[in-house]
Every structure is written in structure tokens, then in C-alpha cells.
PDB file of C-alpha atoms in Angstrom:
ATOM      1  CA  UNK X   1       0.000   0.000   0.000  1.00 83.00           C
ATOM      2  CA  UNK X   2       1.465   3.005  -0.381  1.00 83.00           C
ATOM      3  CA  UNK X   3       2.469   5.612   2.271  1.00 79.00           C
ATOM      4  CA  UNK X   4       0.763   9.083   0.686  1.00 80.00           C
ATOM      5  CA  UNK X   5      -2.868   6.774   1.306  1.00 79.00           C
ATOM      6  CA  UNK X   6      -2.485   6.751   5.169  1.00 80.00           C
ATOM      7  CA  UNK X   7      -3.576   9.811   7.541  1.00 78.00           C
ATOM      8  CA  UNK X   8      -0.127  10.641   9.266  1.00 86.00           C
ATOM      9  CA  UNK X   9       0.003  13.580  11.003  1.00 84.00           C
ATOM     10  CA  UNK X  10       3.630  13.542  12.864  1.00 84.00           C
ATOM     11  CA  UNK X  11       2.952  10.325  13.778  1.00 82.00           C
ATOM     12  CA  UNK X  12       6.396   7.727  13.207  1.00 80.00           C
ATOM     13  CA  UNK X  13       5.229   5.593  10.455  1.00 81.00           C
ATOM     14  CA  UNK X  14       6.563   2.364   8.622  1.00 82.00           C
ATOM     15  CA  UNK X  15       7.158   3.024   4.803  1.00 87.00           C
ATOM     16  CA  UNK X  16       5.782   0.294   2.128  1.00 87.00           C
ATOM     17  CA  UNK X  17       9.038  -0.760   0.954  1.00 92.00           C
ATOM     18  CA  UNK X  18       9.389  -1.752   5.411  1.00 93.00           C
ATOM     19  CA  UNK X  19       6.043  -2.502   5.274  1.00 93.00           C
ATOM     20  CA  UNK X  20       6.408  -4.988   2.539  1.00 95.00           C
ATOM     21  CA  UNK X  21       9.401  -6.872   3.959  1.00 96.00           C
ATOM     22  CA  UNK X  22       7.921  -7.286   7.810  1.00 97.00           C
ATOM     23  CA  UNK X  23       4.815  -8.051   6.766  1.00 97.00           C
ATOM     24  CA  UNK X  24       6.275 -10.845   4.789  1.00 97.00           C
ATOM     25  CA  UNK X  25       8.446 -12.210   7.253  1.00 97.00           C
ATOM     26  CA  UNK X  26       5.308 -12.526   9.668  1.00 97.00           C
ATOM     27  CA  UNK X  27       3.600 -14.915   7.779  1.00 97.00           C
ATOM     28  CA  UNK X  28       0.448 -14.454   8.629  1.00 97.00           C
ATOM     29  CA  UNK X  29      -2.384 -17.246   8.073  1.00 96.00           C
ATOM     30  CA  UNK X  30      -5.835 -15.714   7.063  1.00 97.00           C
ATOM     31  CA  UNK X  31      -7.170 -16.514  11.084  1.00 97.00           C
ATOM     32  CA  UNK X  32      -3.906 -15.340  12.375  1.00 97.00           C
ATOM     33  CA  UNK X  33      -3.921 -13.366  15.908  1.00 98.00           C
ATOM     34  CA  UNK X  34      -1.932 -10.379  15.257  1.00 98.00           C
ATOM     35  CA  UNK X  35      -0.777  -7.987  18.085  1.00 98.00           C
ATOM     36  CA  UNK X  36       0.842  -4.599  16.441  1.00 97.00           C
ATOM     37  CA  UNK X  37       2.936  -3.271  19.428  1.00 97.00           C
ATOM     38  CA  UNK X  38       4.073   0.466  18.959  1.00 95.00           C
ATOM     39  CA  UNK X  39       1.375   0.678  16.052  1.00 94.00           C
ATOM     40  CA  UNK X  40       2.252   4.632  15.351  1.00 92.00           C
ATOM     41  CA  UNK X  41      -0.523   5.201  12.386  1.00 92.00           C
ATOM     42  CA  UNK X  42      -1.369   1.641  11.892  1.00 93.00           C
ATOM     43  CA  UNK X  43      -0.200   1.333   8.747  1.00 93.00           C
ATOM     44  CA  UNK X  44       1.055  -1.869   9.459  1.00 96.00           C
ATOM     45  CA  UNK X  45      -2.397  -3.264  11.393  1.00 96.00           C
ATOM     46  CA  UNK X  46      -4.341  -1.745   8.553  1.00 96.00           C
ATOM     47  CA  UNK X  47      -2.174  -3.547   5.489  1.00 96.00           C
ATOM     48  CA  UNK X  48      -1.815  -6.775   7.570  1.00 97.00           C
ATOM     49  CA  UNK X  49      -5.645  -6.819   8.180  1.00 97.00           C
ATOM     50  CA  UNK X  50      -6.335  -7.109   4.523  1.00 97.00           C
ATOM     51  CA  UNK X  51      -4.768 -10.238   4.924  1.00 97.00           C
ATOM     52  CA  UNK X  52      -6.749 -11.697   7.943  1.00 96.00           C
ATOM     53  CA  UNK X  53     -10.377 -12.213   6.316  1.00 96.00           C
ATOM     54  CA  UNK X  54     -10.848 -14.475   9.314  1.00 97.00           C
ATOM     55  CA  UNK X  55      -7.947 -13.377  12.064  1.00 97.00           C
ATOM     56  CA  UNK X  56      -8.235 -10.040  14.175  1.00 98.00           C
ATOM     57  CA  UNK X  57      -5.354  -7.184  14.603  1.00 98.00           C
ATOM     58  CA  UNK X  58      -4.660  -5.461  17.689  1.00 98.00           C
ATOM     59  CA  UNK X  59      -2.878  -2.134  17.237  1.00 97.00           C
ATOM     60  CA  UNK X  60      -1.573  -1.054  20.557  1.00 97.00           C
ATOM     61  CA  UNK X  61      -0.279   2.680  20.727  1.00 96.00           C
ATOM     62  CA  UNK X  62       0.267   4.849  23.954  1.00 95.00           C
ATOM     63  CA  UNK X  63       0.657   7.941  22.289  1.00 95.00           C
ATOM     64  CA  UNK X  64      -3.066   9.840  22.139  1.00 95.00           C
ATOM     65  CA  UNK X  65      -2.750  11.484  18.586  1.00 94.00           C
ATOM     66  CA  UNK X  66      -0.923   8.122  17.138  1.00 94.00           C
ATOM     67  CA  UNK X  67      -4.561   6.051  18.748  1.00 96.00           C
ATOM     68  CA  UNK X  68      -6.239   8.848  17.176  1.00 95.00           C
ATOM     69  CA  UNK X  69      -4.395   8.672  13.775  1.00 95.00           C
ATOM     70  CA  UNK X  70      -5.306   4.949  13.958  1.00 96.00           C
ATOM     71  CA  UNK X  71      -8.886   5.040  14.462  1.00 97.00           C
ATOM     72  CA  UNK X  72      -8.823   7.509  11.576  1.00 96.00           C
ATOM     73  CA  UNK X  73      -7.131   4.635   8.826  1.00 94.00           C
ATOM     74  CA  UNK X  74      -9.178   1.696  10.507  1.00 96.00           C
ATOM     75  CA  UNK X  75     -12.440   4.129   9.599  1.00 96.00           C
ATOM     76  CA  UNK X  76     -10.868   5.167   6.274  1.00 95.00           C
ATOM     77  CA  UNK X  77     -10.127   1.895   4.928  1.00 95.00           C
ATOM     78  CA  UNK X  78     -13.145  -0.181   6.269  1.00 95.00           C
ATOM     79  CA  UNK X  79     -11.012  -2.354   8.501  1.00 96.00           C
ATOM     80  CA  UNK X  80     -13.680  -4.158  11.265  1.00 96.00           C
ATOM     81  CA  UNK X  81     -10.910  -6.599  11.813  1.00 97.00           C
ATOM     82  CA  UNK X  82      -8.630  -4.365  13.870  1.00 98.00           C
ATOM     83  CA  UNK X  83      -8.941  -3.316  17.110  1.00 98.00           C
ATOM     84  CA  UNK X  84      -7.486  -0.266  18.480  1.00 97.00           C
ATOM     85  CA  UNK X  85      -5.778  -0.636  21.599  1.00 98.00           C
ATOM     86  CA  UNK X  86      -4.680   2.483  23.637  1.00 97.00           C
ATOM     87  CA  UNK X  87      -2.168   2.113  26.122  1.00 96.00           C
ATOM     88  CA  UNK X  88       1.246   1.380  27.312  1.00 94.00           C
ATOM     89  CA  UNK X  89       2.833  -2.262  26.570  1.00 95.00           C
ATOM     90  CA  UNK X  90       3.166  -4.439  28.000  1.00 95.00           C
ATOM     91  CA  UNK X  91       0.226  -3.529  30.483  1.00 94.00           C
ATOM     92  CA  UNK X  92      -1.923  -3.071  27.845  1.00 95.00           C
ATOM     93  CA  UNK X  93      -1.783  -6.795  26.117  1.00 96.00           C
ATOM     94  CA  UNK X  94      -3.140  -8.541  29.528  1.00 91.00           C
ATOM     95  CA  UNK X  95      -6.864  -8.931  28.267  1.00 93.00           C
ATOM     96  CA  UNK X  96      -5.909  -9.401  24.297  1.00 97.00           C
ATOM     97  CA  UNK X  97      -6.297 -13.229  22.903  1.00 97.00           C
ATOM     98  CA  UNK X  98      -3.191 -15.117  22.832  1.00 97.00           C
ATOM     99  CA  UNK X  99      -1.125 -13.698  20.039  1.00 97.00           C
ATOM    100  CA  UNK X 100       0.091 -16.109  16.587  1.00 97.00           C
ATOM    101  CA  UNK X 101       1.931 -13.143  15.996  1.00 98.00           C
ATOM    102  CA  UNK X 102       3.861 -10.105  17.336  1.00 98.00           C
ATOM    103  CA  UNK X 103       5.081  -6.959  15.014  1.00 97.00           C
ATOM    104  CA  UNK X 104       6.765  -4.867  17.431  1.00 96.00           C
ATOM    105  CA  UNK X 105       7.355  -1.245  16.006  1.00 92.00           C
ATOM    106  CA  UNK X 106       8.002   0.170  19.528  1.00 87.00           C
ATOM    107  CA  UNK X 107       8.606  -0.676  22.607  1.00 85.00           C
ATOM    108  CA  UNK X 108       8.963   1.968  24.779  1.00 85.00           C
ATOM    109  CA  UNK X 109      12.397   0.368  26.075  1.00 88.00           C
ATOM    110  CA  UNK X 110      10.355  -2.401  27.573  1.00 92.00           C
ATOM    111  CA  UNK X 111      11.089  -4.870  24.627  1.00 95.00           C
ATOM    112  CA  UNK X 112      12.066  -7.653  26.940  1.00 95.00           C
ATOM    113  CA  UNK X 113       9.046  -7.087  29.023  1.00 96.00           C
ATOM    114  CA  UNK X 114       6.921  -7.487  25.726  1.00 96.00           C
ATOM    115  CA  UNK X 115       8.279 -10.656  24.323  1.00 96.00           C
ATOM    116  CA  UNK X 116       8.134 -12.586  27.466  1.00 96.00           C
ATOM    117  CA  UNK X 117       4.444 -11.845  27.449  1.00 96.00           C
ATOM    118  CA  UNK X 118       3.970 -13.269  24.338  1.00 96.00           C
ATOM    119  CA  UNK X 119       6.398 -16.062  24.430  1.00 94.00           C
ATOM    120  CA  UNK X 120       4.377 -16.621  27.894  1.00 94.00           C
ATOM    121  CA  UNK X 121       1.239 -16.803  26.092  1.00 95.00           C
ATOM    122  CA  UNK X 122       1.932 -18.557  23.084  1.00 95.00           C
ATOM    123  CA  UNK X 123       5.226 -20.291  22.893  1.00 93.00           C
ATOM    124  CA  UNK X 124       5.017 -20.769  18.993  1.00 94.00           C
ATOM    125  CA  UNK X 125       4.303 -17.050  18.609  1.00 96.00           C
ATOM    126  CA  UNK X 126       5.810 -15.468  15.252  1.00 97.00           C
ATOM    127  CA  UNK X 127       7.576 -12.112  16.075  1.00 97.00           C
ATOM    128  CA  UNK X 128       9.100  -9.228  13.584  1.00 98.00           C
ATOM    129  CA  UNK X 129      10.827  -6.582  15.208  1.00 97.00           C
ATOM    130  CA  UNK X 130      11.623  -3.426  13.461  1.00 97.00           C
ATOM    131  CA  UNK X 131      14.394  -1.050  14.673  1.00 96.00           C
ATOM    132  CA  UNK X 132      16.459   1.715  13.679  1.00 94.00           C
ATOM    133  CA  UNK X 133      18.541   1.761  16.796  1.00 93.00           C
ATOM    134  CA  UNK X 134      22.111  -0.376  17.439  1.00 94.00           C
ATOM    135  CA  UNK X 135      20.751  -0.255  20.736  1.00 94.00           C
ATOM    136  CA  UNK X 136      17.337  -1.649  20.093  1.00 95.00           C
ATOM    137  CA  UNK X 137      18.968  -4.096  17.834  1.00 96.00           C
ATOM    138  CA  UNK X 138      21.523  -5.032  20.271  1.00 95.00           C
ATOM    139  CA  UNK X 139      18.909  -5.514  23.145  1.00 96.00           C
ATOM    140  CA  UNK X 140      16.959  -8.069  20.467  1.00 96.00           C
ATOM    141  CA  UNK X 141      19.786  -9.891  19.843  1.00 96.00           C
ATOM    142  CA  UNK X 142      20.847  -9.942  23.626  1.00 96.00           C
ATOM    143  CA  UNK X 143      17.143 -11.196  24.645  1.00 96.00           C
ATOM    144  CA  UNK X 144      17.193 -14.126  21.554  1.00 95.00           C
ATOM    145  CA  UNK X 145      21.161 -15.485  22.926  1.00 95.00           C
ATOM    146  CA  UNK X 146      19.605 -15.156  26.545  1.00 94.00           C
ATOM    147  CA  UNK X 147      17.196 -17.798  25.448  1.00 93.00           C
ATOM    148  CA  UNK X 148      18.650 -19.524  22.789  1.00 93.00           C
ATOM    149  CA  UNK X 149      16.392 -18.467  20.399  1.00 93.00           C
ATOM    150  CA  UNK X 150      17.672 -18.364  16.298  1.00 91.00           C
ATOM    151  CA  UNK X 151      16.321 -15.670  14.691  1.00 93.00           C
ATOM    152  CA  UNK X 152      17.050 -14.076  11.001  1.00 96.00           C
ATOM    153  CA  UNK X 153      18.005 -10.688  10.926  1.00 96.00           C
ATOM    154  CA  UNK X 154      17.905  -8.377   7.618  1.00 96.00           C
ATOM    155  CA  UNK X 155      19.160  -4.902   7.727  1.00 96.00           C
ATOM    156  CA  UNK X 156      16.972  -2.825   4.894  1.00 94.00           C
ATOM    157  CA  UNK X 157      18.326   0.614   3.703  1.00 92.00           C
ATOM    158  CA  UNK X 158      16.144   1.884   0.647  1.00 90.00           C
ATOM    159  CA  UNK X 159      16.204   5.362  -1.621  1.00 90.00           C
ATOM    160  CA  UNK X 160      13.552   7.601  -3.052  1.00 89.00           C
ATOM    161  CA  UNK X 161      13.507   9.245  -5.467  1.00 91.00           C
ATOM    162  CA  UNK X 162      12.611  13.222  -5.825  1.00 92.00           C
ATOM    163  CA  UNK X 163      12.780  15.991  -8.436  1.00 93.00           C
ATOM    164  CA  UNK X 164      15.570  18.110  -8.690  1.00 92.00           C
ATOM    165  CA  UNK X 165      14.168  20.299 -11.512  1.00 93.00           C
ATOM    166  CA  UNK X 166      14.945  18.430 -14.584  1.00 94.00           C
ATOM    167  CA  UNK X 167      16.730  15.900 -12.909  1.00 94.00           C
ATOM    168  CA  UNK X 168      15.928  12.647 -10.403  1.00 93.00           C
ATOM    169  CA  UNK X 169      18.288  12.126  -7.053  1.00 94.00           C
ATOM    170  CA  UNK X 170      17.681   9.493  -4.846  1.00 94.00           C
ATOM    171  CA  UNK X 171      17.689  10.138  -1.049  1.00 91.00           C
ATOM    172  CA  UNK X 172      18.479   7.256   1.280  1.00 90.00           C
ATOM    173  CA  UNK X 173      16.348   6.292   4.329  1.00 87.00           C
ATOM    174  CA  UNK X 174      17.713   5.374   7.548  1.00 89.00           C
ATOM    175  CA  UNK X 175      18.346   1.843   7.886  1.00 93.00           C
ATOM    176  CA  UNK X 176      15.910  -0.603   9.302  1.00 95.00           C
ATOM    177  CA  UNK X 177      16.870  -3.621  11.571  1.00 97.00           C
ATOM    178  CA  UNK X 178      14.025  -5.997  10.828  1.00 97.00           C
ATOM    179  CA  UNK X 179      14.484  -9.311  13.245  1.00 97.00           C
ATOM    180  CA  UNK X 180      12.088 -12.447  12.420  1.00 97.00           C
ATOM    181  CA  UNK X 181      11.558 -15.502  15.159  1.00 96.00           C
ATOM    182  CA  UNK X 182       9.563 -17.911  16.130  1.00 94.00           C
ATOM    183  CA  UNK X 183       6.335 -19.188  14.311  1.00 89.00           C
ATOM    184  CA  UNK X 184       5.051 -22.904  13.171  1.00 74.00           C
ATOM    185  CA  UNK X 185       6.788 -24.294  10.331  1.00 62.00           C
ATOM    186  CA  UNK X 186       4.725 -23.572   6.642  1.00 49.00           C
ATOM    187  CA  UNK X 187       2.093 -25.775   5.801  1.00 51.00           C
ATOM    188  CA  UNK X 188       3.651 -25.603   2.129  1.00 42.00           C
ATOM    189  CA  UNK X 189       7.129 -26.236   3.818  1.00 43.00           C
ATOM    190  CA  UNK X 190       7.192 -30.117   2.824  1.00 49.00           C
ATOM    191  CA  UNK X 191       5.441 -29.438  -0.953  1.00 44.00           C
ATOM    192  CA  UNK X 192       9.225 -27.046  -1.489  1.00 36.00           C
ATOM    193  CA  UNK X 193      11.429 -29.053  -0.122  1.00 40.00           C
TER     194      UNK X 193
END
């Protein structure tokens, strides 16, 4: 989906060509579970929701305007599937289903916090993790080796392009840290092999 179709306001947001990647590496079923942790303007919730005709999303945001920007894209794009969650994390997960999945866009430096919940609640749980910090990366990484937990880690660094009158100049983004664990092995995983 592209970016200039979401409400933003000054809201932190995850660009398509992000969007695209960790919403890949989720691997979402159509009845998945999904709880979007740091949700900003749901972009992610709302694209991922498209792909849950029988699952739910839970966008979970502590910042009022960021709720509000939420409510706004759930309302503009039809989206009955996702609930809006305000709140702080990881207080705010306690009454939500059991998650199949995690996308954590934010933490609130209370990352380790989060994923124990969900590991807690469903062992199997698939988690993406985006960050643009080496220390948000580095705490991921510390919390996987604490419990011996592989995950794939792909570091994304894309370019837009933009009009300088006649001519076209790309302008990198900052790098994204996008960490992928957990999750049951692909129903299709024997049919490939």
C-alpha cells in the first residue's frame, strides 16, 4: 500500500518498501492473531488486516494522537478486523487473545518485558521486530542469545527518489533492523522441499 494513502500527522510511520518486507516475514495465516505493538498510524495493522479475512489485529499505541491517527485509517479503509488498543505495553496486552503473531514497532524500552508476554502466552508465537537503533537491535539480539532463540536478521536501507528540476536524485532512508523468530513451520514447507 502506499504511504501518501495513510492519515499521518507527525505520527512515526513504517514506509511500504518496510512494510512490505515485515509483513512478509510474519507470515500471517488468514485466522492469524496479530498484536501490532508500537502501532504509530497503523499502517502496518491496517495492510496486515487485509490479509486476515478471518484473524483479528490489535494495534496497541500509547501515544493519544498516534490512537487517534489509527482510528482515523481503521475508519478510512473499512477495517472491522482491527482493534485499536490504547495504552502502554506491556500492560496493555493482559486482556488481548493469545497472540500467533507479534510486530513490534516500539517498545517503549520495555522490549524484553513485551516478548516474554507473548512467548508466555503462546510459545510458537511469530515475532518481527523493526528497529532503527544499534541499541534496540543489540537488546533483540541480547534477549534471543539469553534464550537460545535463532532468529534471522535483515538490515533494509532503501532510496527515493525526488525531483531536482529536470533531474531525479535518490535520497536514502535510515536503515531498518528488521528481526524475524519464532512461528510454526509452513504448511507448504514439505510441498518445497
Amino acid at each position: 500500500m502506499r504511504d501518501e494513502w495513510f492519515i499521518r500527522g507527525k505520527v512515526p510511520m513504517t514506509k511500504s518498501e518496510v512494510r512490505a518486507v515485515s509483513i512478509s516475514r510474519l507470515e500471517l495465516a488468514p485466522d492469524s492473531v496479530l498484536w501490532d505493538v508500537g502501532a504509530g498510524t497503523g499502517s502496518v495493522s491496517v495492510e496486515a488486516s487485509f490479509l486476515l479475512p478471518e484473524g483479528q489485529v490489535y494495534a496497541v499505541e500509547k501515544n493519544p494522537q498516534a490512537v487517534e491517527l489509527i482510528r482515523k485509517n481503521r475508519e478510512k479503509f473499512g477495517r472491522d478486523n482491527l482493534t485499536v488498543v490504547p495504552g502502554d505495553a506491556p500492560g496493555a496486552l493482559g486482556q488481548l487473545p493469545d497472540p500467533t503473531h507479534v510486530f513490534l514497532g516500539g517498545s517503549g524500552g520495555r522490549m524484553g518485558e513485551i516478548l516474554d508476554l507473548a512467548m508466555g502466552r503462546n510459545p510458537r508465537v511469530r515475532v518481527v521486530i523493526n528497529t532503527i537503533s544499534l541499541e534496540s537491535l543489540g537488546e533483540a539480539v541480547s534477549w534471543l542469545e539469553r534464550r537460545k532463540i535463532s532468529g534471522e536478521i535483515v538490515s533494509l536501507q532503501t532510496a527515493r527518489g525526488r525531483r531536482a528540476g529536470r533531474y531525479h536524485l535518490m535520497e536514502g532512508q535510515n536503515p531498518v533492523y528488521v528481526i524475524a523468530f519464532g512461528g510454526e513451520e509452513s504448511p507448504w514447507a514439505e510441498e518445497f522441499s
